[in-house]
Short mmCIF file of C-alpha atoms in Angstrom, two decimals:
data_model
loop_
_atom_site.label_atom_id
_atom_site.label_comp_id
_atom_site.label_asym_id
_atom_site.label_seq_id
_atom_site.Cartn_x
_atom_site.Cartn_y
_atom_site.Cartn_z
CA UNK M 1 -7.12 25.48 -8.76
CA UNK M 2 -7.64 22.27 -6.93
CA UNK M 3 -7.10 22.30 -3.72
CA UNK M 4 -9.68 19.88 -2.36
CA UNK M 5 -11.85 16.42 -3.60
CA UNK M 6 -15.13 18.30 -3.80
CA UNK M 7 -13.36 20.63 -6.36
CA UNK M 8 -14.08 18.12 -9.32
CA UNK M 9 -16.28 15.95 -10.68
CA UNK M 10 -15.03 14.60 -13.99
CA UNK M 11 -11.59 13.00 -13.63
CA UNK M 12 -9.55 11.61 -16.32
CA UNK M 13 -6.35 9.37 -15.34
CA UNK M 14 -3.79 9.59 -18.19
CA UNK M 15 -1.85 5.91 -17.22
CA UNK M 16 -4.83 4.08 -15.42
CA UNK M 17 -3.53 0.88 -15.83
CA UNK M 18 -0.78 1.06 -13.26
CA UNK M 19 -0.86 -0.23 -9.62
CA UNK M 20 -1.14 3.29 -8.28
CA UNK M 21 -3.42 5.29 -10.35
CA UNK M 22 -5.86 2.19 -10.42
CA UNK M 23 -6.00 2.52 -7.05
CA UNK M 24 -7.10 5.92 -6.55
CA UNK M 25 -9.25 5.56 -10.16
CA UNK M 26 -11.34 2.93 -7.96
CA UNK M 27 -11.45 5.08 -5.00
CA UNK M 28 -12.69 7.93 -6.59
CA UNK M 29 -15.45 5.88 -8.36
CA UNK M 30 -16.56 4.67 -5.15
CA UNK M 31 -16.72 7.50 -3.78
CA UNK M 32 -19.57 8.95 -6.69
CA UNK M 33 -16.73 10.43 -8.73
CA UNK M 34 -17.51 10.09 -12.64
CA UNK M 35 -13.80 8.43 -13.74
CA UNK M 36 -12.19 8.04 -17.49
CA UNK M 37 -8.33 6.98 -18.03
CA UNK M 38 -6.34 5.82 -21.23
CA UNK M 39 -3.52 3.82 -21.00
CA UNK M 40 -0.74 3.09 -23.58
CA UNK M 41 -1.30 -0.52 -23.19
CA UNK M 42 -4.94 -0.27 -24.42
CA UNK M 43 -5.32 -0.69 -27.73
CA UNK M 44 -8.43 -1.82 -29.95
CA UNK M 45 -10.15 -5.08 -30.25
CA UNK M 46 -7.61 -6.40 -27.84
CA UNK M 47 -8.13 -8.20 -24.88
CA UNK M 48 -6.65 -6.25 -21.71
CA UNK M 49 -7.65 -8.04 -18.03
CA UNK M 50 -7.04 -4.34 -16.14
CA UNK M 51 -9.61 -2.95 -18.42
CA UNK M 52 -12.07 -5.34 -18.17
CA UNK M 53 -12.11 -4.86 -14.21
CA UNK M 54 -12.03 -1.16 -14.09
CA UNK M 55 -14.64 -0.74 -17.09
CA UNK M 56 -17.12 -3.25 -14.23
CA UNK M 57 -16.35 -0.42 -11.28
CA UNK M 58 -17.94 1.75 -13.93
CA UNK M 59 -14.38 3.51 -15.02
CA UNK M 60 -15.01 4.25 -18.61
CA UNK M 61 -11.36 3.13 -20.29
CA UNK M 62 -9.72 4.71 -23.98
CA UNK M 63 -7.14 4.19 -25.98
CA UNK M 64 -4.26 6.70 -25.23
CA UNK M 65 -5.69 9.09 -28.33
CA UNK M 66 -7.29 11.72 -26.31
CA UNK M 67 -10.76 10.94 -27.17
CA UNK M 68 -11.69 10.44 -23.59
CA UNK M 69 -10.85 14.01 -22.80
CA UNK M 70 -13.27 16.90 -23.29
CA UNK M 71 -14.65 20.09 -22.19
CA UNK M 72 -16.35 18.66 -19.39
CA UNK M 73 -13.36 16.82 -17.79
CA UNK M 74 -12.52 18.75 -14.72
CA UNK M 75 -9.46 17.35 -13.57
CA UNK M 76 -6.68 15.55 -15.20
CA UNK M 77 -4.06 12.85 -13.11
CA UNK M 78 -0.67 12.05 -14.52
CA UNK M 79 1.85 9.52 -12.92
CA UNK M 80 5.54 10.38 -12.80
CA UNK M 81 5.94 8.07 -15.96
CA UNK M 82 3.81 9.94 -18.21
CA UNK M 83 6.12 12.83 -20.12
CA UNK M 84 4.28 16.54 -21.07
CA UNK M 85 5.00 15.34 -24.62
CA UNK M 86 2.19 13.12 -24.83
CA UNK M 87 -0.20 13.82 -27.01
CA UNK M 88 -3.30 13.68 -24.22
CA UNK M 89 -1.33 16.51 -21.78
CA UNK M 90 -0.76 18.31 -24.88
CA UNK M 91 -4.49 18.12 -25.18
CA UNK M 92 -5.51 19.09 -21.87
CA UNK M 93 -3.26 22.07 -21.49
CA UNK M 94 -5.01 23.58 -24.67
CA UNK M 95 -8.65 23.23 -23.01
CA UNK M 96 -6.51 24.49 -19.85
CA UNK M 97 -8.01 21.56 -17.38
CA UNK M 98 -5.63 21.49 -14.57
CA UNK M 99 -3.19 18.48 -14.27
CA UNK M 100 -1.85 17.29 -11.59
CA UNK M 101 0.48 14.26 -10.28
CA UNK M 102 -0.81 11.07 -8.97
CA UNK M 103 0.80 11.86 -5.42
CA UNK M 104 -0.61 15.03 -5.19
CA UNK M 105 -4.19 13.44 -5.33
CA UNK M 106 -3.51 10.98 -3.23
CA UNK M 107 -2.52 13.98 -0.37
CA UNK M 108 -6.11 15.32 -1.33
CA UNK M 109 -7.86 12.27 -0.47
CA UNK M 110 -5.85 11.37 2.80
CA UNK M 111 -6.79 14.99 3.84
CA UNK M 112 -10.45 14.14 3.27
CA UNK M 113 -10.66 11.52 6.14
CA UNK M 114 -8.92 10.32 9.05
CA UNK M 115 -5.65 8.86 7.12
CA UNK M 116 -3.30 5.77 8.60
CA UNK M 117 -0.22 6.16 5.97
CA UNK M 118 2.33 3.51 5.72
CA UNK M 119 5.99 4.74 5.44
CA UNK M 120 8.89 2.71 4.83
CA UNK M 121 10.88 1.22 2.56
CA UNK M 122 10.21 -2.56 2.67
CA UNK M 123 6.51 -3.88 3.84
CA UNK M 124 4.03 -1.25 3.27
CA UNK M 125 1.68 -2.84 1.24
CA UNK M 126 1.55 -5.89 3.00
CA UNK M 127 1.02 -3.84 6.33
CA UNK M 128 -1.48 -1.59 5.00
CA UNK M 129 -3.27 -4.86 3.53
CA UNK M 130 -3.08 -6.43 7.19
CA UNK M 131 -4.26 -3.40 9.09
CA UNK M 132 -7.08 -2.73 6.68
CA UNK M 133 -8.39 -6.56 7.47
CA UNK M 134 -8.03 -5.68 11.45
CA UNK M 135 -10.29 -2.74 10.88
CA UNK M 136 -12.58 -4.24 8.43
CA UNK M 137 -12.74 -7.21 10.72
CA UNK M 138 -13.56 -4.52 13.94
CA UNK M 139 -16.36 -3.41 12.16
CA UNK M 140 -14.44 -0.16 11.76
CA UNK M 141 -15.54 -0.25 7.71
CA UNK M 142 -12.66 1.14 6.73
CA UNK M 143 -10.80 2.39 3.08
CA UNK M 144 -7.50 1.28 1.47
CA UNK M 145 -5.96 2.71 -1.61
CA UNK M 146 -2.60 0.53 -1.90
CA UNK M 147 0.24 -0.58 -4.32
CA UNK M 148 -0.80 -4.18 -4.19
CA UNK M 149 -4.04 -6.31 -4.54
CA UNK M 150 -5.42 -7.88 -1.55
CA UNK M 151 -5.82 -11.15 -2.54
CA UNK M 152 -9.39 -10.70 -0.67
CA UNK M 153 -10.56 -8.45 -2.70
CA UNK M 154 -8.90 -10.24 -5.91
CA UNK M 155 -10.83 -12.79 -4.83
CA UNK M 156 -14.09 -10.83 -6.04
CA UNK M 157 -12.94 -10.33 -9.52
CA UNK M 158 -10.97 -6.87 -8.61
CA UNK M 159 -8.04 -5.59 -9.53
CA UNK M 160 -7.68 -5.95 -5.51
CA UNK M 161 -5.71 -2.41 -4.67
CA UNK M 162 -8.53 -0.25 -3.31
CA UNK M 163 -11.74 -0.36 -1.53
CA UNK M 164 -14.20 2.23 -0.58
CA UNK M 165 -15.79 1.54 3.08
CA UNK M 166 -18.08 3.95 5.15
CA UNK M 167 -16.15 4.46 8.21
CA UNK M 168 -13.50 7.35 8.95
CA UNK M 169 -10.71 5.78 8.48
CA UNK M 170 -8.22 5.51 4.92
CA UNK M 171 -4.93 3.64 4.93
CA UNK M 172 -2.63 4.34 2.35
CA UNK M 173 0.82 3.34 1.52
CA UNK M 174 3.29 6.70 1.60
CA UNK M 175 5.62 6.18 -1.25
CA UNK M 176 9.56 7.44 -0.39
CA UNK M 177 10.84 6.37 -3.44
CA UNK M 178 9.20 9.35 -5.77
CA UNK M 179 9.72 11.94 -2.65
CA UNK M 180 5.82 12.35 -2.40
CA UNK M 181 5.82 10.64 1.29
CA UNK M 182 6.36 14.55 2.34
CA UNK M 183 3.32 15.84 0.96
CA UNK M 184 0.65 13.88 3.26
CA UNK M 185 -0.45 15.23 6.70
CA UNK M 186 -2.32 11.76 8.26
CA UNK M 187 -3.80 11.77 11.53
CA UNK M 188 -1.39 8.26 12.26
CA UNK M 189 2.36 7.93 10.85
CA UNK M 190 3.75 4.27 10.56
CA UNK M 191 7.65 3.92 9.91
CA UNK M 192 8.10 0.32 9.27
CA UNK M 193 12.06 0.57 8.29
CA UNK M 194 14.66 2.57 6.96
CA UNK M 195 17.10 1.04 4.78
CA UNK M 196 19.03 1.98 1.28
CA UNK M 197 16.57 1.57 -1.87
CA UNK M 198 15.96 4.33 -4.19
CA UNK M 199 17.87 7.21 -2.58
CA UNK M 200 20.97 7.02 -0.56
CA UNK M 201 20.59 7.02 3.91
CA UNK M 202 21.15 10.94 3.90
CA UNK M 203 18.05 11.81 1.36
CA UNK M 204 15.93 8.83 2.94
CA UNK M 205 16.43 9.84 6.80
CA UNK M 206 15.35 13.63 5.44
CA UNK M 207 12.04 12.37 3.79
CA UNK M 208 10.75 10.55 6.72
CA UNK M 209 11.78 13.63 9.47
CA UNK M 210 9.52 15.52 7.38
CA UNK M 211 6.70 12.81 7.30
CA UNK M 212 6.98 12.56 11.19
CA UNK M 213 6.42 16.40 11.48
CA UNK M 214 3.62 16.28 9.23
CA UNK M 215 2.03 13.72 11.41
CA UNK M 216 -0.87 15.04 13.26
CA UNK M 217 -1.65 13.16 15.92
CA UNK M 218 0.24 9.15 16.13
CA UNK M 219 3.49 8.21 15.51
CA UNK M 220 4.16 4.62 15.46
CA UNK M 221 8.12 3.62 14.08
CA UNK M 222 10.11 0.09 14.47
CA UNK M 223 12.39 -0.35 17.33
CA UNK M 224 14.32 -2.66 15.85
CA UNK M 225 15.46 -0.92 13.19
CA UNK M 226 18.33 0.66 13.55
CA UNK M 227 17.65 4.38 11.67
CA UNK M 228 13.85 3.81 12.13
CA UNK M 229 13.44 4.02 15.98
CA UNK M 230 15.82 7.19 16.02
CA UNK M 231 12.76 8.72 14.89
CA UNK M 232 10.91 7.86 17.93
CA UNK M 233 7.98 9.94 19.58
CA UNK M 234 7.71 7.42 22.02
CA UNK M 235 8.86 3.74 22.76
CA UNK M 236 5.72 2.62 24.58
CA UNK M 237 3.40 3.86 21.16
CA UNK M 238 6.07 1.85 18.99
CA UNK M 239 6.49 -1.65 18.09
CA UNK M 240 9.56 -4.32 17.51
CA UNK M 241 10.80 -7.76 17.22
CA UNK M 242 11.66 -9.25 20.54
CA UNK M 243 13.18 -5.71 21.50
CA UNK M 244 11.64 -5.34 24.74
CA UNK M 245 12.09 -1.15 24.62
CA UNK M 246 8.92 -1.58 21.99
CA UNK M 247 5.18 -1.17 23.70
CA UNK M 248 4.63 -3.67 21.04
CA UNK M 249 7.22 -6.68 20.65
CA UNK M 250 6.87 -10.02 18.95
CA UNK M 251 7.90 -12.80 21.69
CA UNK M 252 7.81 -16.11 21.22
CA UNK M 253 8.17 -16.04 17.42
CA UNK M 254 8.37 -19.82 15.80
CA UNK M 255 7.68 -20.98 12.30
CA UNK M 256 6.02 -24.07 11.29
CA UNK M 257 6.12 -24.57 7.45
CA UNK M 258 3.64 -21.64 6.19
CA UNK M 259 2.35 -20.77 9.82
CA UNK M 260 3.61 -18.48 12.22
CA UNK M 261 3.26 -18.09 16.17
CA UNK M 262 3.55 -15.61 18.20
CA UNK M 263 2.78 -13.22 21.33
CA UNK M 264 2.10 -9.75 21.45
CA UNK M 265 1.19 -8.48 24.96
CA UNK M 266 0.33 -11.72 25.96
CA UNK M 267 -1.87 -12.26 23.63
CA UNK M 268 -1.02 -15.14 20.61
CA UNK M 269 -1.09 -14.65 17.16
CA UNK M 270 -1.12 -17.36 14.20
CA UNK M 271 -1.10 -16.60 10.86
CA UNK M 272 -0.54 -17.97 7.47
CA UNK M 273 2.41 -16.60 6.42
CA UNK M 274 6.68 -16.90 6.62
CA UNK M 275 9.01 -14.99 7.88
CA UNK M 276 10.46 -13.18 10.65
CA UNK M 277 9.49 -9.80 9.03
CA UNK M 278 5.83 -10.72 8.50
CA UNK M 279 5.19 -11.25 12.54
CA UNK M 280 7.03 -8.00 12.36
CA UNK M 281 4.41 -6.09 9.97
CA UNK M 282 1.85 -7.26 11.90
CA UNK M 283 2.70 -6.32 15.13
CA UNK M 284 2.88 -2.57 13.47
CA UNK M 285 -0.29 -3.38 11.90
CA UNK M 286 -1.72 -4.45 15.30
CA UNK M 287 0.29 -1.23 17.16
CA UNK M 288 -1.72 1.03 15.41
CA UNK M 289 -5.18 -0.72 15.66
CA UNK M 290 -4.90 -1.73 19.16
CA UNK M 291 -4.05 2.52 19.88
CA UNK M 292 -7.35 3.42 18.25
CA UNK M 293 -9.24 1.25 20.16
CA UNK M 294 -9.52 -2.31 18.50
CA UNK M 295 -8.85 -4.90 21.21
CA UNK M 296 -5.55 -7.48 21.11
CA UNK M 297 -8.02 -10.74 20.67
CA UNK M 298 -10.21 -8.80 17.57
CA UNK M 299 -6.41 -8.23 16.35
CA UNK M 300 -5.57 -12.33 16.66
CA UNK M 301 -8.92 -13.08 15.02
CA UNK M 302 -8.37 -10.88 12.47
CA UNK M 303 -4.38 -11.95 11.24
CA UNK M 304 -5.38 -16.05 11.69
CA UNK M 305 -7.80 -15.08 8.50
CA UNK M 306 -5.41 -12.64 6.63
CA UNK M 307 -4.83 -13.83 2.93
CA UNK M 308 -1.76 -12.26 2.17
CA UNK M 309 -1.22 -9.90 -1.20
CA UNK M 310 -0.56 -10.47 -4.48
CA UNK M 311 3.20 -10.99 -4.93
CA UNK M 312 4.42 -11.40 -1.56
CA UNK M 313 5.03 -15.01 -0.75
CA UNK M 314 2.72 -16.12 -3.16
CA UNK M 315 2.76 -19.37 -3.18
CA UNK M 316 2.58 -20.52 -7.11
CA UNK M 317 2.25 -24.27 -6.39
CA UNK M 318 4.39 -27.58 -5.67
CA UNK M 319 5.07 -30.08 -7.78
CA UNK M 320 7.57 -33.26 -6.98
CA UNK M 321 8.76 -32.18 -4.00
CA UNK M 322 9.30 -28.42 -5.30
CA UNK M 323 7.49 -25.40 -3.52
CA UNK M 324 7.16 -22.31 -5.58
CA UNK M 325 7.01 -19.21 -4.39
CA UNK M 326 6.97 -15.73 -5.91
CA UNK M 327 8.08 -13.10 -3.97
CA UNK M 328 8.52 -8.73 -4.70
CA UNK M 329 11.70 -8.29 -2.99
CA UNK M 330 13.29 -5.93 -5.03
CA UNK M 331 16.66 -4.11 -2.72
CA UNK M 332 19.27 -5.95 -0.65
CA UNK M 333 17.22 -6.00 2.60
CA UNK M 334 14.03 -7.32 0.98
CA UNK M 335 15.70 -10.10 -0.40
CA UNK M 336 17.54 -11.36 2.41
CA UNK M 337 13.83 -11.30 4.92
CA UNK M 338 12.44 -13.32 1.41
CA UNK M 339 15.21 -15.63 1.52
CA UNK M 340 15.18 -16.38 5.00
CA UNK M 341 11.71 -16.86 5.60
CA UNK M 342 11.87 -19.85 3.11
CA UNK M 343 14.92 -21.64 4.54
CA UNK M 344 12.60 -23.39 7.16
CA UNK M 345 10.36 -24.65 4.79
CA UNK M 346 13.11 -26.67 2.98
CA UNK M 347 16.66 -28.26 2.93
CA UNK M 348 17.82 -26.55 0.28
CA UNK M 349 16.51 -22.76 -1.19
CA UNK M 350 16.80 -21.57 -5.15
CA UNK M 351 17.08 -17.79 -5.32
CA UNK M 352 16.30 -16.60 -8.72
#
């Protein structure tokens, strides 16, 4: 039974090419776990980029034949797309190695430190990615396992969704979408918004009551959203977009091509980035930071460097006249932020 990180060793991660269980693959290695996945899209004498960057964090990579799994692996780590008919699972519930979901690791982990998870259903990886830069930028050494790459830490030849620091703290992103936000306990809860995605208002509003209960000590949620700030703890701890009930409210906001301005308790903020609900991610970023002790002007320092993430505004390149930008927005609400963030840029927008 596994009910703890020091209960294993050897960990094999049947689907390691995908966003998630890369993440926690990396974390684990960096952490002086020995790691092993296969993935479906490995296959012999071909070329794959993923496995190529986690075979140089020392993650030894296979072919989805089984071959990586033996009577030394102590653990294996299945995402919610891999069915009990494949052949490895098969495998590994003959040589009875326990098995358990991605999510359910992930709780592990965040129980092994002081954890910062990121609920919501639009922005988490982009305010995960901003908050880990404040406290890697307080000296605060901190960890990230995320569902996006950092272009940062792309930057250094990584995949770009994890890093392993020496401080206390972890942020991770808490994923509603699969129902596994309920299973964490983190020391700080972060509700960014509440809107309809992959479950209907009812099911969502249920999922994040339970996170807030499970929240041990901080509870930070957006004022101005509407279903978000009913879950309030308390106003003054929460932040908001020019909504003046928020302890932490973007004033001032104005956009200048791909730069933002703005206040936060008086003190300004510029950044690289578009959009109303960027400003808006980091002032949650910069609620929770500034509430475990990293000062407003270490905060403003920190965003007027941030990089942005793979996938989010990124911009691809402009040619005649053109700007092009690829963006993740994937529900109703995500698109619309997307779309209006690049109306100021240009006369005329193409949504595709």
């Amino acid at each position: 039974m596994i009910e703890k990180i020091t209960d294993f060793q050897n960990v094999f991660f049947i689907g390691v090419a995908g966003s998630g269980m890369s993440a926690i693959a990396q974390y684990l290695q960096g952490i002086g776990k020995n790691v092993a996945g296969s993935d479906r899209y490995f296959h012999p004498n071909e070329y794959n980029k993923t496995k190529e960057q986690l075979e140089a964090e020392g993650i030894q990579c296979f072919v989805q034949d089984g071959s990586g799994i033996n009577e030394n692996t102590d653990l294996i780590v299945v995402s919610t797309a891999i069915e009990d008919t494949v052949y490895e699972v098969q495998k590994a519930k003959e040589l009875n190695i326990p098995i358990i979901k991605r999510s359910q690791l992930l709780a592990l982990i965040a129980k092994s430190k002081k954890t910062v998870a990121v609920g919501g259903t639009s922005g988490k990886s982009t305010t995960s990615a901003m908050l880990y830069q404040i406290l890697l930028d307080a000296q605060l050494e901190p960890s990230i396992i995320s569902g996006a790459g950092l272009t940062s830490i792309i930057k250094e030849g990584k995949i770009g969704n994890a890093a392993v620091g020496k401080g206390e703290w972890l942020i991770i992103e808490a994923d509603e979408s699969d129902g596994s936000i309920v299973q964490y306990e983190p020391e700080i809860g972060l509700l960014l918004n509440v809107d309809k995605d992959h479950q209907e208002i009812d099911e969502l509003m249920d999922l994040f009551s339970t996170f807030k209960k499970n929240t041990n000590s901080l509870f930070v949620v957006n004022q101005s959203n509407t279903l978000a700030k009913t879950l309030s703890a308390n106003s003054e701890q929460d932040f908001g977009f020019e909504n003046d009930k928020a302890g932490y409210n973007v004033t001032n906001f104005h956009q200048e091509g791909f730069t933002l301005s703005f206040d936060i308790k008086d003190q300004q903020f510029k950044m690289n980035a578009i959009g109303q609900h960027s400003a808006e991610n980091a002032c949650a970023a910069v609620a929770v930071a500034n509430q475990i002790g990293v000062d407003l002007e270490i905060c403003a320092k920190s965003l007027a460097s941030y990089e942005g993430i793979y996938r989010r505004h990124q911009i691809l390149g402009q040619k005649n006249g053109i700007w092009v930008i690829d963006d993740y927005a994937h529900n109703p609400a995500k698109c619309a932020a997307s779309i209006k963030a690049c109306q100021p840029l240009a006369n005329r927008v193409i949504a595709w």
